[in-house]
Amino acid sequence: MRGSRPTDRVGDRHWSGGVRLAACCALVFCAMTMLVDWDAETLTPARALLWLTLSAAVFTVLLPPRVTAGPGWLAVSGPLRRRVVRTDALVCVRQFSGASSHLVLRDAEGNRLELDPRVLVADPLLWHELDTGVRRSVERSTLRQGTDVLSRLGHRIDDETARAVLRESGIT
């Protein structure tokens, strides 16, 4: 982790699109609330500050976490904190499904992070970094729980990648 160069880092390619969407939603919310308040002739500096604050809250809630990976590590950064796990020293991987499916990774140092598996499906480079670290964890016998979860996710990612290649080549 410490010795890796910035060029060794892989980031979620779709994160900036999510940031743009969050910013657009927050701006539209701000514009609409101020426009309605202005039309009702009740817009004051205090109310404008309220709408700006609420728009910032909308942006913060909609801002997607940034997922980055490098040799032996995976990080998820939110607006308030950054969580990092060592993928070459994982001890447990769990997948929770329901309204929002997410993976929970825990390493030998006690670090824990959660991420949406769709990020890995959409970005094969992130998956490659995680998979490489998982293989090291298996070799070192630290990964005790979750190999089946990662195997299913790997097959899903391989299937999605194959479909994308076939779609781009015009075969399907």
PDB file of C-alpha atoms in Angstrom:
ATOM      1  CA  MET A   1       0.000   0.000   0.000  1.00  0.00           C
ATOM      2  CA  ARG A   2       2.590   2.544   1.048  1.00  0.00           C
ATOM      3  CA  GLY A   3       5.127   1.683  -1.625  1.00  0.00           C
ATOM      4  CA  SER A   4       2.730   1.802  -4.548  1.00  0.00           C
ATOM      5  CA  ARG A   5       3.080   4.608  -7.028  1.00  0.00           C
ATOM      6  CA  PRO A   6       0.085   6.726  -8.090  1.00  0.00           C
ATOM      7  CA  THR A   7       0.292   5.110 -11.536  1.00  0.00           C
ATOM      8  CA  ASP A   8      -0.392   1.742  -9.876  1.00  0.00           C
ATOM      9  CA  ARG A   9      -3.848   2.963  -8.870  1.00  0.00           C
ATOM     10  CA  VAL A  10      -7.021   2.044 -10.748  1.00  0.00           C
ATOM     11  CA  GLY A  11     -10.186   4.081 -10.257  1.00  0.00           C
ATOM     12  CA  ASP A  12     -13.841   3.620 -11.070  1.00  0.00           C
ATOM     13  CA  ARG A  13     -14.273   4.926 -14.617  1.00  0.00           C
ATOM     14  CA  HIS A  14     -17.949   5.754 -14.072  1.00  0.00           C
ATOM     15  CA  TRP A  15     -17.512   7.760 -10.862  1.00  0.00           C
ATOM     16  CA  SER A  16     -17.280  11.165 -12.567  1.00  0.00           C
ATOM     17  CA  GLY A  17     -20.605  10.523 -14.328  1.00  0.00           C
ATOM     18  CA  GLY A  18     -22.209   9.842 -10.942  1.00  0.00           C
ATOM     19  CA  VAL A  19     -20.736  13.070  -9.579  1.00  0.00           C
ATOM     20  CA  ARG A  20     -22.131  15.011 -12.530  1.00  0.00           C
ATOM     21  CA  LEU A  21     -25.567  13.465 -11.980  1.00  0.00           C
ATOM     22  CA  ALA A  22     -25.480  14.328  -8.256  1.00  0.00           C
ATOM     23  CA  ALA A  23     -24.426  17.902  -9.060  1.00  0.00           C
ATOM     24  CA  CYS A  24     -27.165  18.302 -11.691  1.00  0.00           C
ATOM     25  CA  CYS A  25     -29.836  17.000  -9.312  1.00  0.00           C
ATOM     26  CA  ALA A  26     -28.648  19.339  -6.553  1.00  0.00           C
ATOM     27  CA  LEU A  27     -28.586  22.325  -8.932  1.00  0.00           C
ATOM     28  CA  VAL A  28     -32.063  21.558 -10.276  1.00  0.00           C
ATOM     29  CA  PHE A  29     -33.359  21.214  -6.703  1.00  0.00           C
ATOM     30  CA  CYS A  30     -31.770  24.553  -5.765  1.00  0.00           C
ATOM     31  CA  ALA A  31     -33.096  26.317  -8.854  1.00  0.00           C
ATOM     32  CA  MET A  32     -36.612  24.951  -8.482  1.00  0.00           C
ATOM     33  CA  THR A  33     -36.926  25.762  -4.778  1.00  0.00           C
ATOM     34  CA  MET A  34     -35.603  29.283  -5.244  1.00  0.00           C
ATOM     35  CA  LEU A  35     -37.804  29.831  -8.293  1.00  0.00           C
ATOM     36  CA  VAL A  36     -40.918  28.718  -6.416  1.00  0.00           C
ATOM     37  CA  ASP A  37     -39.948  30.847  -3.414  1.00  0.00           C
ATOM     38  CA  TRP A  38     -39.204  33.857  -5.653  1.00  0.00           C
ATOM     39  CA  ASP A  39     -42.505  33.427  -7.511  1.00  0.00           C
ATOM     40  CA  ALA A  40     -44.366  33.371  -4.193  1.00  0.00           C
ATOM     41  CA  GLU A  41     -42.445  36.540  -3.254  1.00  0.00           C
ATOM     42  CA  THR A  42     -41.178  34.912  -0.052  1.00  0.00           C
ATOM     43  CA  LEU A  43     -37.504  34.558  -1.013  1.00  0.00           C
ATOM     44  CA  THR A  44     -35.299  36.178   1.601  1.00  0.00           C
ATOM     45  CA  PRO A  45     -31.530  35.842   2.159  1.00  0.00           C
ATOM     46  CA  ALA A  46     -32.186  33.440   5.040  1.00  0.00           C
ATOM     47  CA  ARG A  47     -34.447  31.257   2.894  1.00  0.00           C
ATOM     48  CA  ALA A  48     -31.951  31.361   0.025  1.00  0.00           C
ATOM     49  CA  LEU A  49     -29.277  30.130   2.449  1.00  0.00           C
ATOM     50  CA  LEU A  50     -31.648  27.369   3.561  1.00  0.00           C
ATOM     51  CA  TRP A  51     -32.185  26.234  -0.047  1.00  0.00           C
ATOM     52  CA  LEU A  52     -28.444  26.316  -0.737  1.00  0.00           C
ATOM     53  CA  THR A  53     -27.781  24.242   2.385  1.00  0.00           C
ATOM     54  CA  LEU A  54     -30.452  21.710   1.456  1.00  0.00           C
ATOM     55  CA  SER A  55     -29.045  21.535  -2.087  1.00  0.00           C
ATOM     56  CA  ALA A  56     -25.608  20.773  -0.652  1.00  0.00           C
ATOM     57  CA  ALA A  57     -27.198  18.016   1.439  1.00  0.00           C
ATOM     58  CA  VAL A  58     -28.877  16.581  -1.681  1.00  0.00           C
ATOM     59  CA  PHE A  59     -25.497  16.571  -3.434  1.00  0.00           C
ATOM     60  CA  THR A  60     -23.829  14.838  -0.478  1.00  0.00           C
ATOM     61  CA  VAL A  61     -26.505  12.150  -0.288  1.00  0.00           C
ATOM     62  CA  LEU A  62     -26.415  11.463  -4.038  1.00  0.00           C
ATOM     63  CA  LEU A  63     -22.601  11.558  -4.338  1.00  0.00           C
ATOM     64  CA  PRO A  64     -21.423   8.027  -5.169  1.00  0.00           C
ATOM     65  CA  PRO A  65     -18.489   6.606  -3.207  1.00  0.00           C
ATOM     66  CA  ARG A  66     -15.198   6.590  -5.096  1.00  0.00           C
ATOM     67  CA  VAL A  67     -13.666   3.129  -5.487  1.00  0.00           C
ATOM     68  CA  THR A  68      -9.943   2.822  -6.175  1.00  0.00           C
ATOM     69  CA  ALA A  69      -7.598  -0.142  -6.119  1.00  0.00           C
ATOM     70  CA  GLY A  70      -3.945  -0.928  -6.411  1.00  0.00           C
ATOM     71  CA  PRO A  71      -1.596  -3.830  -5.834  1.00  0.00           C
ATOM     72  CA  GLY A  72      -2.843  -5.447  -2.640  1.00  0.00           C
ATOM     73  CA  TRP A  73      -5.459  -2.867  -1.611  1.00  0.00           C
ATOM     74  CA  LEU A  74      -8.966  -1.614  -2.327  1.00  0.00           C
ATOM     75  CA  ALA A  75     -10.372   1.697  -1.073  1.00  0.00           C
ATOM     76  CA  VAL A  76     -13.849   3.210  -0.923  1.00  0.00           C
ATOM     77  CA  SER A  77     -13.981   6.958  -0.285  1.00  0.00           C
ATOM     78  CA  GLY A  78     -17.154   8.729   0.720  1.00  0.00           C
ATOM     79  CA  PRO A  79     -17.716  12.388   1.541  1.00  0.00           C
ATOM     80  CA  LEU A  80     -16.653  11.916   5.167  1.00  0.00           C
ATOM     81  CA  ARG A  81     -14.246   8.986   5.313  1.00  0.00           C
ATOM     82  CA  ARG A  82     -12.037   6.616   3.373  1.00  0.00           C
ATOM     83  CA  ARG A  83     -11.933   2.889   4.082  1.00  0.00           C
ATOM     84  CA  VAL A  84      -9.135   0.651   2.858  1.00  0.00           C
ATOM     85  CA  VAL A  85      -8.708  -3.116   3.007  1.00  0.00           C
ATOM     86  CA  ARG A  86      -5.732  -5.211   2.060  1.00  0.00           C
ATOM     87  CA  THR A  87      -6.970  -7.534  -0.654  1.00  0.00           C
ATOM     88  CA  ASP A  88      -3.916  -9.756  -0.251  1.00  0.00           C
ATOM     89  CA  ALA A  89      -4.869 -10.382   3.403  1.00  0.00           C
ATOM     90  CA  LEU A  90      -8.644 -10.799   3.257  1.00  0.00           C
ATOM     91  CA  VAL A  91     -10.238 -13.039   5.868  1.00  0.00           C
ATOM     92  CA  CYS A  92     -13.929 -12.694   5.013  1.00  0.00           C
ATOM     93  CA  VAL A  93     -16.091 -11.640   2.080  1.00  0.00           C
ATOM     94  CA  ARG A  94     -19.862 -11.505   2.374  1.00  0.00           C
ATOM     95  CA  GLN A  95     -22.550 -10.396  -0.030  1.00  0.00           C
ATOM     96  CA  PHE A  96     -25.795  -9.009   1.241  1.00  0.00           C
ATOM     97  CA  SER A  97     -28.680  -8.720  -1.165  1.00  0.00           C
ATOM     98  CA  GLY A  98     -31.976  -6.971  -0.974  1.00  0.00           C
ATOM     99  CA  ALA A  99     -32.914  -3.439  -1.909  1.00  0.00           C
ATOM    100  CA  SER A 100     -29.241  -2.555  -2.313  1.00  0.00           C
ATOM    101  CA  SER A 101     -26.856  -5.438  -2.811  1.00  0.00           C
ATOM    102  CA  HIS A 102     -23.391  -4.873  -1.381  1.00  0.00           C
ATOM    103  CA  LEU A 103     -20.156  -6.710  -0.666  1.00  0.00           C
ATOM    104  CA  VAL A 104     -18.500  -6.535   2.729  1.00  0.00           C
ATOM    105  CA  LEU A 105     -14.749  -7.169   2.752  1.00  0.00           C
ATOM    106  CA  ARG A 106     -12.740  -7.660   5.939  1.00  0.00           C
ATOM    107  CA  ASP A 107      -8.953  -8.045   6.128  1.00  0.00           C
ATOM    108  CA  ALA A 108      -6.575  -9.578   8.664  1.00  0.00           C
ATOM    109  CA  GLU A 109      -5.861  -6.161  10.218  1.00  0.00           C
ATOM    110  CA  GLY A 110      -9.527  -5.699  11.114  1.00  0.00           C
ATOM    111  CA  ASN A 111     -10.281  -3.174   8.358  1.00  0.00           C
ATOM    112  CA  ARG A 112     -13.709  -3.405   6.765  1.00  0.00           C
ATOM    113  CA  LEU A 113     -15.389  -1.826   3.773  1.00  0.00           C
ATOM    114  CA  GLU A 114     -18.622  -2.109   1.859  1.00  0.00           C
ATOM    115  CA  LEU A 115     -19.092  -1.601  -1.853  1.00  0.00           C
ATOM    116  CA  ASP A 116     -21.688  -2.123  -4.524  1.00  0.00           C
ATOM    117  CA  PRO A 117     -20.720  -5.132  -6.681  1.00  0.00           C
ATOM    118  CA  ARG A 118     -22.070  -3.317  -9.751  1.00  0.00           C
ATOM    119  CA  VAL A 119     -18.981  -1.082  -9.567  1.00  0.00           C
ATOM    120  CA  LEU A 120     -16.810  -4.165 -10.077  1.00  0.00           C
ATOM    121  CA  VAL A 121     -19.066  -5.503 -12.838  1.00  0.00           C
ATOM    122  CA  ALA A 122     -18.890  -2.171 -14.676  1.00  0.00           C
ATOM    123  CA  ASP A 123     -15.107  -1.801 -14.311  1.00  0.00           C
ATOM    124  CA  PRO A 124     -13.057  -4.923 -15.072  1.00  0.00           C
ATOM    125  CA  LEU A 125      -9.789  -3.219 -14.058  1.00  0.00           C
ATOM    126  CA  LEU A 126     -11.053  -2.794 -10.490  1.00  0.00           C
ATOM    127  CA  TRP A 127     -12.195  -6.407 -10.507  1.00  0.00           C
ATOM    128  CA  HIS A 128      -8.765  -7.523 -11.740  1.00  0.00           C
ATOM    129  CA  GLU A 129      -7.028  -5.763  -8.848  1.00  0.00           C
ATOM    130  CA  LEU A 130      -9.444  -7.293  -6.331  1.00  0.00           C
ATOM    131  CA  ASP A 131      -9.202 -10.749  -7.903  1.00  0.00           C
ATOM    132  CA  THR A 132      -5.391 -10.641  -7.880  1.00  0.00           C
ATOM    133  CA  GLY A 133      -5.397  -9.771  -4.180  1.00  0.00           C
ATOM    134  CA  VAL A 134      -7.984 -12.457  -3.441  1.00  0.00           C
ATOM    135  CA  ARG A 135      -5.779 -15.068  -5.133  1.00  0.00           C
ATOM    136  CA  ARG A 136      -2.912 -14.021  -2.850  1.00  0.00           C
ATOM    137  CA  SER A 137      -5.226 -14.303   0.161  1.00  0.00           C
ATOM    138  CA  VAL A 138      -6.187 -17.821  -0.892  1.00  0.00           C
ATOM    139  CA  GLU A 139      -2.509 -18.751  -1.426  1.00  0.00           C
ATOM    140  CA  ARG A 140      -1.671 -17.456   2.059  1.00  0.00           C
ATOM    141  CA  SER A 141      -4.740 -19.212   3.536  1.00  0.00           C
ATOM    142  CA  THR A 142      -6.054 -16.039   5.149  1.00  0.00           C
ATOM    143  CA  LEU A 143      -9.385 -16.042   3.265  1.00  0.00           C
ATOM    144  CA  ARG A 144     -11.600 -18.330   5.327  1.00  0.00           C
ATOM    145  CA  GLN A 145     -15.043 -17.253   4.191  1.00  0.00           C
ATOM    146  CA  GLY A 146     -16.419 -15.918   0.930  1.00  0.00           C
ATOM    147  CA  THR A 147     -14.605 -17.690  -1.889  1.00  0.00           C
ATOM    148  CA  ASP A 148     -17.973 -18.854  -3.252  1.00  0.00           C
ATOM    149  CA  VAL A 149     -19.265 -15.264  -3.278  1.00  0.00           C
ATOM    150  CA  LEU A 150     -16.216 -14.087  -5.207  1.00  0.00           C
ATOM    151  CA  SER A 151     -16.447 -17.027  -7.602  1.00  0.00           C
ATOM    152  CA  ARG A 152     -20.074 -16.174  -8.443  1.00  0.00           C
ATOM    153  CA  LEU A 153     -19.158 -12.512  -8.856  1.00  0.00           C
ATOM    154  CA  GLY A 154     -16.224 -13.464 -11.097  1.00  0.00           C
ATOM    155  CA  HIS A 155     -18.493 -15.546 -13.331  1.00  0.00           C
ATOM    156  CA  ARG A 156     -20.995 -12.692 -13.501  1.00  0.00           C
ATOM    157  CA  ILE A 157     -18.255 -10.234 -14.487  1.00  0.00           C
ATOM    158  CA  ASP A 158     -16.863 -12.642 -17.094  1.00  0.00           C
ATOM    159  CA  ASP A 159     -20.352 -13.116 -18.550  1.00  0.00           C
ATOM    160  CA  GLU A 160     -20.969  -9.349 -18.709  1.00  0.00           C
ATOM    161  CA  THR A 161     -17.576  -8.778 -20.342  1.00  0.00           C
ATOM    162  CA  ALA A 162     -18.196 -11.509 -22.921  1.00  0.00           C
ATOM    163  CA  ARG A 163     -21.621 -10.061 -23.734  1.00  0.00           C
ATOM    164  CA  ALA A 164     -20.113  -6.587 -24.144  1.00  0.00           C
ATOM    165  CA  VAL A 165     -17.422  -7.921 -26.499  1.00  0.00           C
ATOM    166  CA  LEU A 166     -19.994  -9.808 -28.566  1.00  0.00           C
ATOM    167  CA  ARG A 167     -22.290  -6.782 -28.659  1.00  0.00           C
ATOM    168  CA  GLU A 168     -19.478  -4.469 -29.796  1.00  0.00           C
ATOM    169  CA  SER A 169     -18.329  -6.926 -32.453  1.00  0.00           C
ATOM    170  CA  GLY A 170     -21.869  -7.133 -33.841  1.00  0.00           C
ATOM    171  CA  ILE A 171     -22.281 -10.866 -33.245  1.00  0.00           C
ATOM    172  CA  THR A 172     -25.356 -10.485 -31.028  1.00  0.00           C
TER     173      THR A 172
END
